[in-house]
Coordinates of C-alpha atoms in Angstrom, one line a residue:
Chain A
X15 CA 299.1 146.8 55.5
X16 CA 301.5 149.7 54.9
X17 CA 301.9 152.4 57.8
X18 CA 304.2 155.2 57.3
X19 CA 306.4 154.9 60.0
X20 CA 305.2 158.4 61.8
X21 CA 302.1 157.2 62.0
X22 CA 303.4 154.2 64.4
X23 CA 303.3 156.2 67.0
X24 CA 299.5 157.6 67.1
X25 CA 298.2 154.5 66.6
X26 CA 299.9 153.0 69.9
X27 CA 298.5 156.0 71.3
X28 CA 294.9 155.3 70.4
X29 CA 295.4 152.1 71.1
X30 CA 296.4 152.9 74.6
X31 CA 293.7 155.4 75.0
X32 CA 291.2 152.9 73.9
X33 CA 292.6 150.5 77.0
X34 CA 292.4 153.1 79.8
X35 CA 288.9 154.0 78.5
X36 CA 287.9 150.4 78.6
X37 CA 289.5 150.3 82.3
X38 CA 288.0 153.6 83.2
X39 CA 284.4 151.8 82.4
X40 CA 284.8 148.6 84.0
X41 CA 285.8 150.7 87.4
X42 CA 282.6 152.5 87.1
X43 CA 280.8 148.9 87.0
X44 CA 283.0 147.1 89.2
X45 CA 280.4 147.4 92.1
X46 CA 277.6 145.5 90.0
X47 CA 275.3 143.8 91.8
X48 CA 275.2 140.2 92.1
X49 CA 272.3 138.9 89.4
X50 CA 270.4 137.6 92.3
X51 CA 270.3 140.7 94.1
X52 CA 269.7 142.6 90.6
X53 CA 266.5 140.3 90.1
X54 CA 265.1 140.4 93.2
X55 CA 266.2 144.1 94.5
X56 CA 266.9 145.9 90.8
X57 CA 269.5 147.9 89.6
X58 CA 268.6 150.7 91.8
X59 CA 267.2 149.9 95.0
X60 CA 265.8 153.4 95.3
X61 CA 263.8 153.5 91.9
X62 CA 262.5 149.3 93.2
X63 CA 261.4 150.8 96.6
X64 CA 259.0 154.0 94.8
X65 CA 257.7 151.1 92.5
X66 CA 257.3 149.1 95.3
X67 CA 255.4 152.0 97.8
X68 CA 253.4 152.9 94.5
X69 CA 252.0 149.3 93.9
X70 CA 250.8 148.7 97.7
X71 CA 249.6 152.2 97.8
X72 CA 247.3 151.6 94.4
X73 CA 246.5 147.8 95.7
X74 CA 245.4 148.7 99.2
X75 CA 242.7 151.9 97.5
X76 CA 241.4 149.6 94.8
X77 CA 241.3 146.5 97.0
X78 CA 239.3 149.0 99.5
X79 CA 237.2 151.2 97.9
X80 CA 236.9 149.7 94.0
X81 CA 237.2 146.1 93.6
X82 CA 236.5 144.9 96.9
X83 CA 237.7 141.3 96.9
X84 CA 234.8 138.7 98.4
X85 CA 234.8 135.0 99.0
X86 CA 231.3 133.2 98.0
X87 CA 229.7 130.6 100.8
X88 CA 226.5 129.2 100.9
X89 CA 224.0 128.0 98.3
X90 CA 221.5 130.6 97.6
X91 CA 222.8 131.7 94.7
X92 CA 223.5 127.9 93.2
X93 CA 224.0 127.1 90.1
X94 CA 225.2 130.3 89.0
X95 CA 227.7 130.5 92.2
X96 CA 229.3 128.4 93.8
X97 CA 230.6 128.4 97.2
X98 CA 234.5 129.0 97.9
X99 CA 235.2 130.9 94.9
X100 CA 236.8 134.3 95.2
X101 CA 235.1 137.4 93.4
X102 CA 235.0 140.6 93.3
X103 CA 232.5 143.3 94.0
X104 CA 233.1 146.7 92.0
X105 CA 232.1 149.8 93.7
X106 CA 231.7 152.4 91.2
X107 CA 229.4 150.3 88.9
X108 CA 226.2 152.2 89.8
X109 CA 228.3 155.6 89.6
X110 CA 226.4 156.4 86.3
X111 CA 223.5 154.5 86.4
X112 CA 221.0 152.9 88.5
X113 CA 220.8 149.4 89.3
X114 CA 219.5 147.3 86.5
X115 CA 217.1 143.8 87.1
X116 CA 219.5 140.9 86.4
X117 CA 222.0 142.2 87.9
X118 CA 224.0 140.3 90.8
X119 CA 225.0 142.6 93.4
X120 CA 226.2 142.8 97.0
X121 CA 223.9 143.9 99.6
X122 CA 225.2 145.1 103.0
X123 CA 224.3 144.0 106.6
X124 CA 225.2 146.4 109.1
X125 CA 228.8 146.5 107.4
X126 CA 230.8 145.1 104.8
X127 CA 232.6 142.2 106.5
X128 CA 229.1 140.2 105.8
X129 CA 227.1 141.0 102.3
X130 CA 224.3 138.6 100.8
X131 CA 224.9 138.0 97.1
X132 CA 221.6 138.3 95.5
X133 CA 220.2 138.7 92.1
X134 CA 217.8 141.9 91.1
X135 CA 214.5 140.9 90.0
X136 CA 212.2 144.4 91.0
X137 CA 212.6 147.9 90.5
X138 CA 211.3 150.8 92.3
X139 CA 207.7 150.8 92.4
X140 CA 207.1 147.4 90.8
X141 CA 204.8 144.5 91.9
X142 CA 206.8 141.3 92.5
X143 CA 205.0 137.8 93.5
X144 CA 205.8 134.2 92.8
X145 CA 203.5 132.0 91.6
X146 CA 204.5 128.2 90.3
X147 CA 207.5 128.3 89.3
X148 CA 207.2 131.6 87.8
X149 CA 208.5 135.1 88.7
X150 CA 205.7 137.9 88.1
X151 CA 206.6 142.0 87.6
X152 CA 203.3 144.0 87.9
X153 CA 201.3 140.7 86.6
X154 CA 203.5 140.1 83.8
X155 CA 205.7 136.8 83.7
X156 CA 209.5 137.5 84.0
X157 CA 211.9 135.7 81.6
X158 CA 215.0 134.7 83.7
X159 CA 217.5 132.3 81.9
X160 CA 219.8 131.9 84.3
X161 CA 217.3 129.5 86.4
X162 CA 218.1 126.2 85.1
X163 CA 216.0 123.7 87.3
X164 CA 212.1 123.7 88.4
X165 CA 210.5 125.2 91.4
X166 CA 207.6 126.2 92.4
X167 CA 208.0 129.2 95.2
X168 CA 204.3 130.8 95.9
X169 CA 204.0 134.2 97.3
X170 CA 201.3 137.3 96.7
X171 CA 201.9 140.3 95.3
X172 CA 204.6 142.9 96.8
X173 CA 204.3 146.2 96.3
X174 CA 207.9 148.1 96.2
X175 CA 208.9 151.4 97.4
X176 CA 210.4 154.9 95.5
X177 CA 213.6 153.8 96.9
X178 CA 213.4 150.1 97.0
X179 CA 214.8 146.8 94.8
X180 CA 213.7 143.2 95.1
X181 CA 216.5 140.6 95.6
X182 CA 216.8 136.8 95.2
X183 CA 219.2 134.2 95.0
X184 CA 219.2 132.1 91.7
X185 CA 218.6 128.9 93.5
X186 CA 215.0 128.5 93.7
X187 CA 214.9 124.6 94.4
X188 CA 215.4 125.5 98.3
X189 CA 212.6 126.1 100.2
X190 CA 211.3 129.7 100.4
X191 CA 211.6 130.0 104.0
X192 CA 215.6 129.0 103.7
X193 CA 216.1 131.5 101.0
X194 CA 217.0 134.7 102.1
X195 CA 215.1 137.2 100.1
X196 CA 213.5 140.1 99.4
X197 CA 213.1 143.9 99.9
X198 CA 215.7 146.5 100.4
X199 CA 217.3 150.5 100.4
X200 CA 218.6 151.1 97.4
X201 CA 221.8 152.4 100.0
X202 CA 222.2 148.9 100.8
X203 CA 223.4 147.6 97.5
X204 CA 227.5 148.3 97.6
X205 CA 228.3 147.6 94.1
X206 CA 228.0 144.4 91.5
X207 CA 229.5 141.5 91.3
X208 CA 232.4 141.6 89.0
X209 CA 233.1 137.8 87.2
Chain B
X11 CA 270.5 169.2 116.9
X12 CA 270.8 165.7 117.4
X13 CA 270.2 165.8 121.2
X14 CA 267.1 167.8 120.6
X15 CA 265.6 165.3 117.9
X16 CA 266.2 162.7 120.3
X17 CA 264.0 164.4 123.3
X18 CA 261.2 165.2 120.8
X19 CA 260.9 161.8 119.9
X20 CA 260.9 161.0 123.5
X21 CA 258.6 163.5 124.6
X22 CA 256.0 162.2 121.6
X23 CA 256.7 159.0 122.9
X24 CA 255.7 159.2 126.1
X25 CA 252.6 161.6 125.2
X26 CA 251.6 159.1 123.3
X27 CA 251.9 156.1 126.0
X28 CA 249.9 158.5 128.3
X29 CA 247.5 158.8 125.8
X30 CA 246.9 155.1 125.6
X31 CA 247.0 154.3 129.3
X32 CA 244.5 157.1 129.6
X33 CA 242.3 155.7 127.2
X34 CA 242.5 152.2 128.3
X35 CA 241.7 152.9 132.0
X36 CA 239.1 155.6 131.3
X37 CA 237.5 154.5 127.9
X38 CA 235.4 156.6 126.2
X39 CA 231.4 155.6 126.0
X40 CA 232.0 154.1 122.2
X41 CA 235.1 152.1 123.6
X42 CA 233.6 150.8 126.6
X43 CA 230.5 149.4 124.7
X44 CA 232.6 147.8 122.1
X45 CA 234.7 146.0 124.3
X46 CA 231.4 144.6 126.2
X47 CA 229.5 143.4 123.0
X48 CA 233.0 141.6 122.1
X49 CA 233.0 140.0 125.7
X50 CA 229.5 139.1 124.9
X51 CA 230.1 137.6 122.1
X52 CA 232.9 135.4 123.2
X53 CA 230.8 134.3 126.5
X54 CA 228.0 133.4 123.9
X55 CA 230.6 130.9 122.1
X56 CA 231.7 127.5 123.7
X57 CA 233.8 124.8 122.6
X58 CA 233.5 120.9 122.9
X59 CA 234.4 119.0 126.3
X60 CA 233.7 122.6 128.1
X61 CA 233.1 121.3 131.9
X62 CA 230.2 121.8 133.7
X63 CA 231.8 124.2 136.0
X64 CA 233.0 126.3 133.0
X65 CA 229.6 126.1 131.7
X66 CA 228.2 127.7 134.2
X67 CA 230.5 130.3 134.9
X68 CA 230.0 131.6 131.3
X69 CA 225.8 131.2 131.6
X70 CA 226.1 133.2 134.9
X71 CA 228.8 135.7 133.6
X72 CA 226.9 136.1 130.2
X73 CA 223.4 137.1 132.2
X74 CA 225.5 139.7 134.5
X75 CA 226.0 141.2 131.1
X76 CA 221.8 142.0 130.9
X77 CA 219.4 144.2 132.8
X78 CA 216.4 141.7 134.7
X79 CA 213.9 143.2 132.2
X80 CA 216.4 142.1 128.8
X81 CA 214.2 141.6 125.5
X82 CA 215.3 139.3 122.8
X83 CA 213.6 139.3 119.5
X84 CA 215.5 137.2 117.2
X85 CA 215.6 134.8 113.8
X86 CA 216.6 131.9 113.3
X87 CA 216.7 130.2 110.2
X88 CA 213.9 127.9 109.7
X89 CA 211.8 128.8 112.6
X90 CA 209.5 131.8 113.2
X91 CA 211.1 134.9 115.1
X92 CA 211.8 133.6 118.6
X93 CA 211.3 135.8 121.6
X94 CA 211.6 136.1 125.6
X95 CA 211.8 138.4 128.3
X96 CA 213.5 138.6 131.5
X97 CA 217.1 137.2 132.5
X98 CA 215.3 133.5 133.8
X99 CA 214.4 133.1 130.5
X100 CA 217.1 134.1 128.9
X101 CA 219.2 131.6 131.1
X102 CA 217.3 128.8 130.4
X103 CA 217.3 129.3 126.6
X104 CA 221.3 129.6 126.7
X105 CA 221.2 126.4 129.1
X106 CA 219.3 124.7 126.5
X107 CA 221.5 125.7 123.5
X108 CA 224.4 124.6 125.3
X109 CA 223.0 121.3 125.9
X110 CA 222.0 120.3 122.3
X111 CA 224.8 122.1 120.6
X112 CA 228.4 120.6 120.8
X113 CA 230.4 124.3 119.8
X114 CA 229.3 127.4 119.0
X115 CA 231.4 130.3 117.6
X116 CA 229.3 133.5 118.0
X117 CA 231.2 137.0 116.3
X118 CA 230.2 140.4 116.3
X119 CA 231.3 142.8 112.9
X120 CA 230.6 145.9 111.8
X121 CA 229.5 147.6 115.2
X122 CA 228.1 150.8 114.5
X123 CA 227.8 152.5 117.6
X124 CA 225.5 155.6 118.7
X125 CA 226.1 156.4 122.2
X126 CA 223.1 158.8 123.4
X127 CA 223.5 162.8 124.6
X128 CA 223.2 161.6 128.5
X129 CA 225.9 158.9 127.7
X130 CA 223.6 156.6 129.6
X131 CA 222.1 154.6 126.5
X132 CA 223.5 153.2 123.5
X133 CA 222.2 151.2 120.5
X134 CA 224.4 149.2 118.3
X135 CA 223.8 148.0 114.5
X136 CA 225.9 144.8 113.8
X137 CA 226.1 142.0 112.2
X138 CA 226.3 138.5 114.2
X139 CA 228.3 135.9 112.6
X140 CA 227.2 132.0 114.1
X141 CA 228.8 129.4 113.2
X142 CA 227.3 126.2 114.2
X143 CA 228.8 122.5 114.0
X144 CA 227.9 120.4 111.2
X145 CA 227.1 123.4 109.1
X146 CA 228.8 124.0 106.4
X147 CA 228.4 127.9 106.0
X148 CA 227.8 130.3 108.6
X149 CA 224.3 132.3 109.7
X150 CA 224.9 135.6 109.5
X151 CA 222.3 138.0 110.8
X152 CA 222.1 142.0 111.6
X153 CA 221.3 142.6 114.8
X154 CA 220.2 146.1 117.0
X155 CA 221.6 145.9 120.4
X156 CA 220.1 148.5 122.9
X157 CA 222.2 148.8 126.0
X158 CA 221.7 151.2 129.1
X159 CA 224.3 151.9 131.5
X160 CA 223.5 150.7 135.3
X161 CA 225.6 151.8 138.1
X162 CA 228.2 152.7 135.6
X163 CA 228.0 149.0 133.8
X164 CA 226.9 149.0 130.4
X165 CA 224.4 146.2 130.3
X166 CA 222.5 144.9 127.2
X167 CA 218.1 146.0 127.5
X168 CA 217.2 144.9 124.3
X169 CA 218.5 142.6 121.2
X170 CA 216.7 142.4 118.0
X171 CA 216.8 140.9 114.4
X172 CA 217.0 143.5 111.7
X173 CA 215.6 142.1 108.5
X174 CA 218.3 142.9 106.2
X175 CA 216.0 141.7 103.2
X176 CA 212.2 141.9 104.4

């Protein structure tokens, strides 16, 4: 290529403008962070530390008064449940509407360090009783499909309250007198299970 | 500036620590119950190759716990409500379940305590979580404890099952 020789000159200059630029920028980005430190910390520690403080501030309220996490033991509620797994019990499931039968839900002792998994079978003001094998609401036979084996449970009519719900566990194989069941508050039921 | 930071800091400091001391040497009625059903709870739970001597101590130190005239109304799973009266028989039950049981881990959750207008009475809403050997899961059961305060003790007058699910 052809330059007029009075040109010469600029380009040097441009050239050497170009260089201290380039020099100028890595100064600026000379105190980079290691790549370790940049995965585990980020670019800006600052900007990491909000994130961070947002995340355990959103965890701890959803973990406490939305999800609340729960570990299942026991048998009661067999095959549907087993014991050991980890679930969760959501809170504002009944914020809109009431609780429906079929629904697994966790019922509260005196707190909520100890809550009985159960299964709704009766409404308010329904007639509940157990007669071979078969669940009955106000004389009429209750289709549950999530009872896979036979059993044969016996127990007279039960008349429930404005206020109250009927709760069993899905395994019906285990004596009665084992199985933890029946009536309750409605202000006992914290929320359904989740999964 | 600096020095002044420094004695605020100190001052909230120590406030605080008088606080603490306060409340731990003069409890409030709440408090003072708490700590006693905890007590209660661990004196109710033994471990294996407890000595005799041990034994005892915890029987004796569980019934100071009780007024003579205790009531105890509980379930237990697989037998009709059991109940007795009195501190004898109270002792001789816990005697029993020592004997036959290897280990038992008794815990108290959830207390919810309502401490009386004359202070002198208190009734507690828990629930009791036993764990037995051999048993896979737990026995958890809600419990009303009634306790009255004698000669500035708080013992226990009354326990009861609550059925959660009746």
């Amino acid at each position: 290529m052809l330059v007029p020789p009075g040109n010469t000159r600029t380009i040097h200059a441009r050239r050497q403008q170009n260089l201290s630029r380039g020099m100028e920028g890595q100064k600026q980005s000379s105190p980079e962070a290691h790549w370790v430190q940049r995965v585990v910390i980020g670019r800006n520690p600052y900007i990491t530390l909000i994130r961070i403080i947002v995340l355990v501030v959103t965890c701890l309220v959803v973990f406490k008064f939305v999800l609340i996490p729960i570990r299942v033991e026991g048998v009661s509620m067999l095959p549907t449940y087993k014991g050991g797994r980890i679930n969760f019990v959501n809170r504002l499931a009944y914020m809109f509407h009431e609780p429906q039968r079929g629904d697994v839900v966790a019922i509260r002792l005196a707190g909520r360090h100890v809550m009985y998994m159960k299964r709704i079978i009766g409404k308010p003001g329904e007639t509940i009783s157990f007669h071979a094998g078969q669940t009955f609401i106000n004389g009429q036979p209750l289709d549950e499909p999530y009872l896979k084996t036979e059993w044969s449970w016996e127990a007279a009519p039960r008349q429930l309250g404005d206020d109250e719900y009927y709760f069993v566990g899905d395994n019906r194989t285990m004596p009665m007198m084992d199985h933890e069941q029946g009536k309750a508050h409605r202000e006992r039921i914290i929320g359904k299970v989740l999964l | 500036m600096m020095k002044w930071v420094v004695r605020v800091v100190l001052v909230l400091a120590l406030l605080a620590l008088a606080i603490w001391t306060w409340s731990y040497f003069f409890p409030s009625a709440e408090t003072a119950v708490r700590r006693k059903l905890q007590e209660v709870a661990r004196l109710a739970s033994f471990s294996q190759g407890e000595s005799v001597i041990s034994k005892g101590l915890a029987i004796n130190s569980l019934m100071d716990n009780c007024t003579d005239d205790i009531e105890i109304s509980v379930d237990i799973q697989s037998y009709q409500r059991q109940s007795m009266t009195g501190k004898e028989e109270l002792r001789t039950a816990t005697t029993v379940v020592r004997a036959h049981l290897s280990s038992l881990k008794v815990e108290f959750l959830d207390l919810n305590i309502d401490v009386g207008p004359n202070k002198q009475t208190a009734v507690v809403d828990l629930t009791a979580k036993i764990r037995v050997p051999g048993e896979q899961e737990f026995f958890p059961q809600e419990l009303k404890f009634t306790l009255k305060k004698v000669d500035g003790k708080w013992l226990i007058r009354k326990i009861e099952t609550v059925k959660t699910l009746s």
